[in-house]
């Protein structure tokens, strides 16, 4: 059974870069797409982007200029970097597996989430 | 972006009630619509994918239907563990978007 676990700093200063890592166990990141999704406290879910081990990536246009998702197949991890963060980007950040084929596409496995606060 | 509008935004119901949540898309999304359940402090959990397919391990009291722009999630007989927030999500085109959520509370 695939499991995901986020890790990284819980506090980031405004204008700096948020960096998080998701460790995948029970399965290889050489399959499927690997995604980041965030949720501000008390609010809804926002898709950030995802990446496939082939190098194919897709980002939310609202964040695209500041986001990088990368995969480390040797460590079975993937990471998120979001630059120039603002206080409004404080949220629980989730990593998730994105399963897709010609007829279906969904986020089937999620990490527990990690809260990132943006404050000086 | 495709907007997903859920109704109602909140709902009070009793154990064993039958409840229905709707999700309307701002443009057609075929059946690329998924439903998630989220409990406080937890990650969302996939319930239904491709509009009507029950994810493995999800109780059969959950069902869903729809295509195009209009979708529904039904819980046939509410159990105590079903009180949570429910989100629809479209995977028809990027950016993937979620509905604003429906909070299901105990009456």
Coordinates of C-alpha atoms in Angstrom, one line a residue:
Chain A
X1 CA 0.0 0.0 0.0
X2 CA 1.5 3.3 -1.1
X3 CA 2.0 5.9 1.7
X4 CA 3.1 9.5 1.4
X5 CA 4.7 11.7 4.0
X6 CA 5.5 15.4 3.8
X7 CA 8.4 17.0 5.5
X8 CA 10.0 20.5 5.6
X9 CA 10.0 23.7 7.5
X10 CA 6.8 24.8 9.2
X11 CA 7.7 28.4 9.1
X12 CA 8.8 30.5 6.1
X13 CA 9.5 34.2 5.9
X14 CA 7.6 36.4 3.5
X15 CA 9.3 36.7 0.1
X16 CA 11.4 33.6 0.7
X17 CA 11.1 30.1 -0.9
X18 CA 8.9 27.4 0.6
X19 CA 10.5 24.0 0.2
X20 CA 8.8 20.7 1.0
X21 CA 9.6 17.1 0.3
X22 CA 7.2 14.1 0.0
X23 CA 8.6 10.6 0.7
X24 CA 6.8 7.8 -1.0
X25 CA 6.8 4.3 0.5
X26 CA 5.2 1.1 -0.7
X27 CA 5.5 2.0 -4.4
X28 CA 7.7 3.6 -6.9
X29 CA 7.5 7.2 -8.1
X30 CA 8.4 5.9 -11.6
X31 CA 4.7 5.3 -12.0
X32 CA 1.9 7.8 -12.1
X33 CA 2.1 11.5 -11.5
X34 CA 3.0 13.2 -8.2
X35 CA 1.2 16.2 -7.1
X36 CA 1.0 19.0 -4.5
X37 CA -2.2 20.5 -3.3
X38 CA -2.7 23.1 -0.6
X39 CA -5.5 24.2 1.8
X40 CA -5.5 27.5 3.7
X41 CA -6.8 27.1 7.2
X42 CA -10.6 26.8 7.1
X43 CA -10.7 27.1 3.3
X44 CA -10.9 24.9 0.3
X45 CA -8.4 22.9 -1.8
X46 CA -6.1 24.3 -4.4
X47 CA -4.1 22.2 -6.9
X48 CA -0.6 23.4 -7.3
X49 CA 0.8 21.1 -9.9
X50 CA 2.2 17.6 -10.7
X51 CA 5.1 15.9 -12.3
X52 CA 5.7 12.5 -14.0
X53 CA 9.1 10.8 -13.9
X54 CA 9.3 11.2 -17.6
X55 CA 9.8 14.9 -17.0
X56 CA 6.2 15.9 -17.9
X57 CA 5.0 18.6 -15.6
X58 CA 1.9 20.7 -15.3
X59 CA 1.4 23.6 -12.9
X60 CA -1.5 25.8 -11.9
X61 CA -1.2 28.9 -14.1
X62 CA -1.9 31.1 -11.1
X63 CA 1.4 29.8 -9.5
X64 CA 3.4 28.7 -12.5
X65 CA 6.0 31.4 -12.5
X66 CA 7.0 30.6 -8.9
X67 CA 6.6 26.8 -8.7
X68 CA 8.9 23.9 -9.3
X69 CA 8.1 20.3 -8.6
X70 CA 10.9 17.8 -9.0
X71 CA 11.4 14.1 -8.6
X72 CA 14.3 12.2 -7.0
X73 CA 13.9 8.6 -8.1
X74 CA 17.0 7.4 -6.2
X75 CA 15.3 8.5 -2.9
X76 CA 11.7 7.8 -4.1
X77 CA 10.8 11.4 -3.1
X78 CA 9.4 14.4 -4.8
X79 CA 9.6 18.0 -3.8
X80 CA 7.9 21.4 -4.1
X81 CA 9.6 24.8 -4.3
X82 CA 7.4 27.9 -4.2
X83 CA 9.3 31.2 -4.4
X84 CA 8.3 34.6 -3.1
X85 CA 5.7 33.4 -0.7
X86 CA 3.2 35.8 1.0
X87 CA 1.3 35.5 4.2
X88 CA -1.8 34.5 2.2
X89 CA 0.0 31.3 1.2
X90 CA 0.0 29.9 4.7
X91 CA -1.7 26.6 4.4
X92 CA -1.6 22.9 4.9
X93 CA 0.4 21.5 2.0
X94 CA -0.5 18.0 0.8
X95 CA 1.4 15.7 -1.5
X96 CA -0.8 13.3 -3.4
X97 CA -0.5 10.6 -6.1
X98 CA -2.4 11.4 -9.3
X99 CA -3.6 8.4 -11.2
X100 CA -4.6 8.9 -14.8
X101 CA -5.5 7.0 -17.9
X102 CA -7.5 7.6 -21.1
X103 CA -10.8 7.3 -19.1
X104 CA -10.0 8.3 -15.5
X105 CA -8.0 10.7 -13.5
X106 CA -8.0 11.2 -9.7
X107 CA -5.9 11.8 -6.6
X108 CA -6.1 8.5 -4.8
X109 CA -3.4 8.6 -2.1
X110 CA -2.6 11.6 0.0
X111 CA 0.0 12.5 2.6
X112 CA -1.2 13.6 6.1
X113 CA -0.4 17.2 5.2
X114 CA 2.1 19.7 6.7
X115 CA 1.2 23.2 7.9
X116 CA 3.3 26.0 6.6
X117 CA 3.1 29.4 8.2
X118 CA 4.4 32.4 6.5
X119 CA 5.6 35.0 8.9
X120 CA 8.7 37.2 9.7
Chain B
X1 CA -10.6 27.7 -15.2
X2 CA -13.5 25.4 -14.6
X3 CA -15.6 26.5 -11.6
X4 CA -17.3 23.8 -9.5
X5 CA -20.2 24.9 -7.4
X6 CA -21.4 22.7 -4.7
X7 CA -24.8 22.9 -3.0
X8 CA -25.6 23.1 -0.3
X9 CA -22.5 24.6 1.4
X10 CA -23.6 23.1 4.6
X11 CA -26.2 20.5 5.6
X12 CA -27.5 19.3 8.9
X13 CA -28.8 15.7 9.0
X14 CA -29.5 12.8 11.3
X15 CA -28.1 9.3 11.5
X16 CA -29.8 7.1 9.0
X17 CA -31.0 10.0 6.9
X18 CA -30.5 10.0 3.1
X19 CA -28.6 13.0 1.8
X20 CA -27.6 14.3 -1.6
X21 CA -25.0 16.9 -2.5
X22 CA -24.8 18.4 -5.9
X23 CA -21.8 19.7 -7.9
X24 CA -22.3 21.9 -11.0
X25 CA -19.4 22.6 -13.4
X26 CA -19.1 25.8 -15.3
X27 CA -18.6 23.9 -18.5
X28 CA -18.9 20.3 -19.6
X29 CA -16.4 17.9 -18.0
X30 CA -17.8 14.6 -19.3
X31 CA -17.4 12.2 -16.3
X32 CA -14.1 13.5 -15.1
X33 CA -15.5 14.3 -11.7
X34 CA -14.3 12.9 -8.4
X35 CA -15.6 13.1 -4.8
X36 CA -13.6 13.3 -1.6
X37 CA -14.4 13.2 2.1
X38 CA -12.4 15.3 4.5
X39 CA -12.5 15.0 8.3
X40 CA -11.1 17.7 10.6
X41 CA -7.3 17.7 10.7
X42 CA -7.1 14.9 8.1
X43 CA -6.3 14.7 4.4
X44 CA -9.1 14.3 1.9
X45 CA -10.0 10.7 1.1
X46 CA -11.1 9.6 -2.4
X47 CA -14.7 8.2 -2.3
X48 CA -15.8 8.2 -5.9
X49 CA -14.0 8.6 -9.2
X50 CA -15.1 9.1 -12.8
X51 CA -18.4 10.4 -11.6
X52 CA -19.8 7.1 -10.3
X53 CA -17.2 4.5 -9.5
X54 CA -16.8 3.7 -5.9
X55 CA -13.2 3.6 -4.7
X56 CA -12.1 0.3 -3.2
X57 CA -13.0 0.0 0.5
X58 CA -15.7 2.8 0.4
X59 CA -19.0 1.6 1.9
X60 CA -21.8 1.0 -0.6
X61 CA -24.1 3.5 1.1
X62 CA -22.1 6.1 -1.0
X63 CA -23.1 6.5 -4.6
X64 CA -22.8 9.1 -7.2
X65 CA -24.0 10.0 -10.7
X66 CA -23.8 12.6 -13.4
X67 CA -22.1 13.7 -16.5
X68 CA -21.5 16.9 -18.4
X69 CA -22.1 19.7 -15.9
X70 CA -24.3 18.2 -13.2
X71 CA -23.3 15.6 -10.6
X72 CA -24.6 14.3 -7.4
X73 CA -23.2 12.4 -4.4
X74 CA -25.7 10.5 -2.3
X75 CA -25.3 8.8 1.1
X76 CA -28.2 6.4 1.5
X77 CA -28.2 6.0 5.3
X78 CA -25.9 8.4 7.2
X79 CA -23.6 6.8 9.8
X80 CA -21.9 8.8 12.5
X81 CA -18.5 8.5 10.7
X82 CA -19.9 10.2 7.6
X83 CA -20.1 13.6 9.2
X84 CA -17.4 15.5 7.4
X85 CA -16.8 17.9 4.6
X86 CA -17.2 16.7 1.0
X87 CA -15.5 18.1 -2.1
X88 CA -16.0 17.5 -5.8
X89 CA -13.0 17.9 -8.1
X90 CA -12.7 17.9 -11.9
X91 CA -9.8 16.3 -13.8
X92 CA -11.2 17.2 -17.3
X93 CA -8.6 19.9 -17.9
X94 CA -5.9 21.7 -15.9
X95 CA -5.9 23.5 -13.7
X96 CA -7.6 20.8 -11.7
X97 CA -10.2 22.5 -9.5
X98 CA -12.3 21.6 -6.5
X99 CA -15.7 22.7 -5.3
X100 CA -15.9 24.9 -2.3
X101 CA -17.0 22.0 -0.1
X102 CA -20.2 20.8 1.6
X103 CA -20.0 20.5 5.4
X104 CA -22.3 17.8 6.6
X105 CA -23.1 18.2 10.3
X106 CA -25.1 16.3 12.8
X107 CA -28.6 17.6 13.5

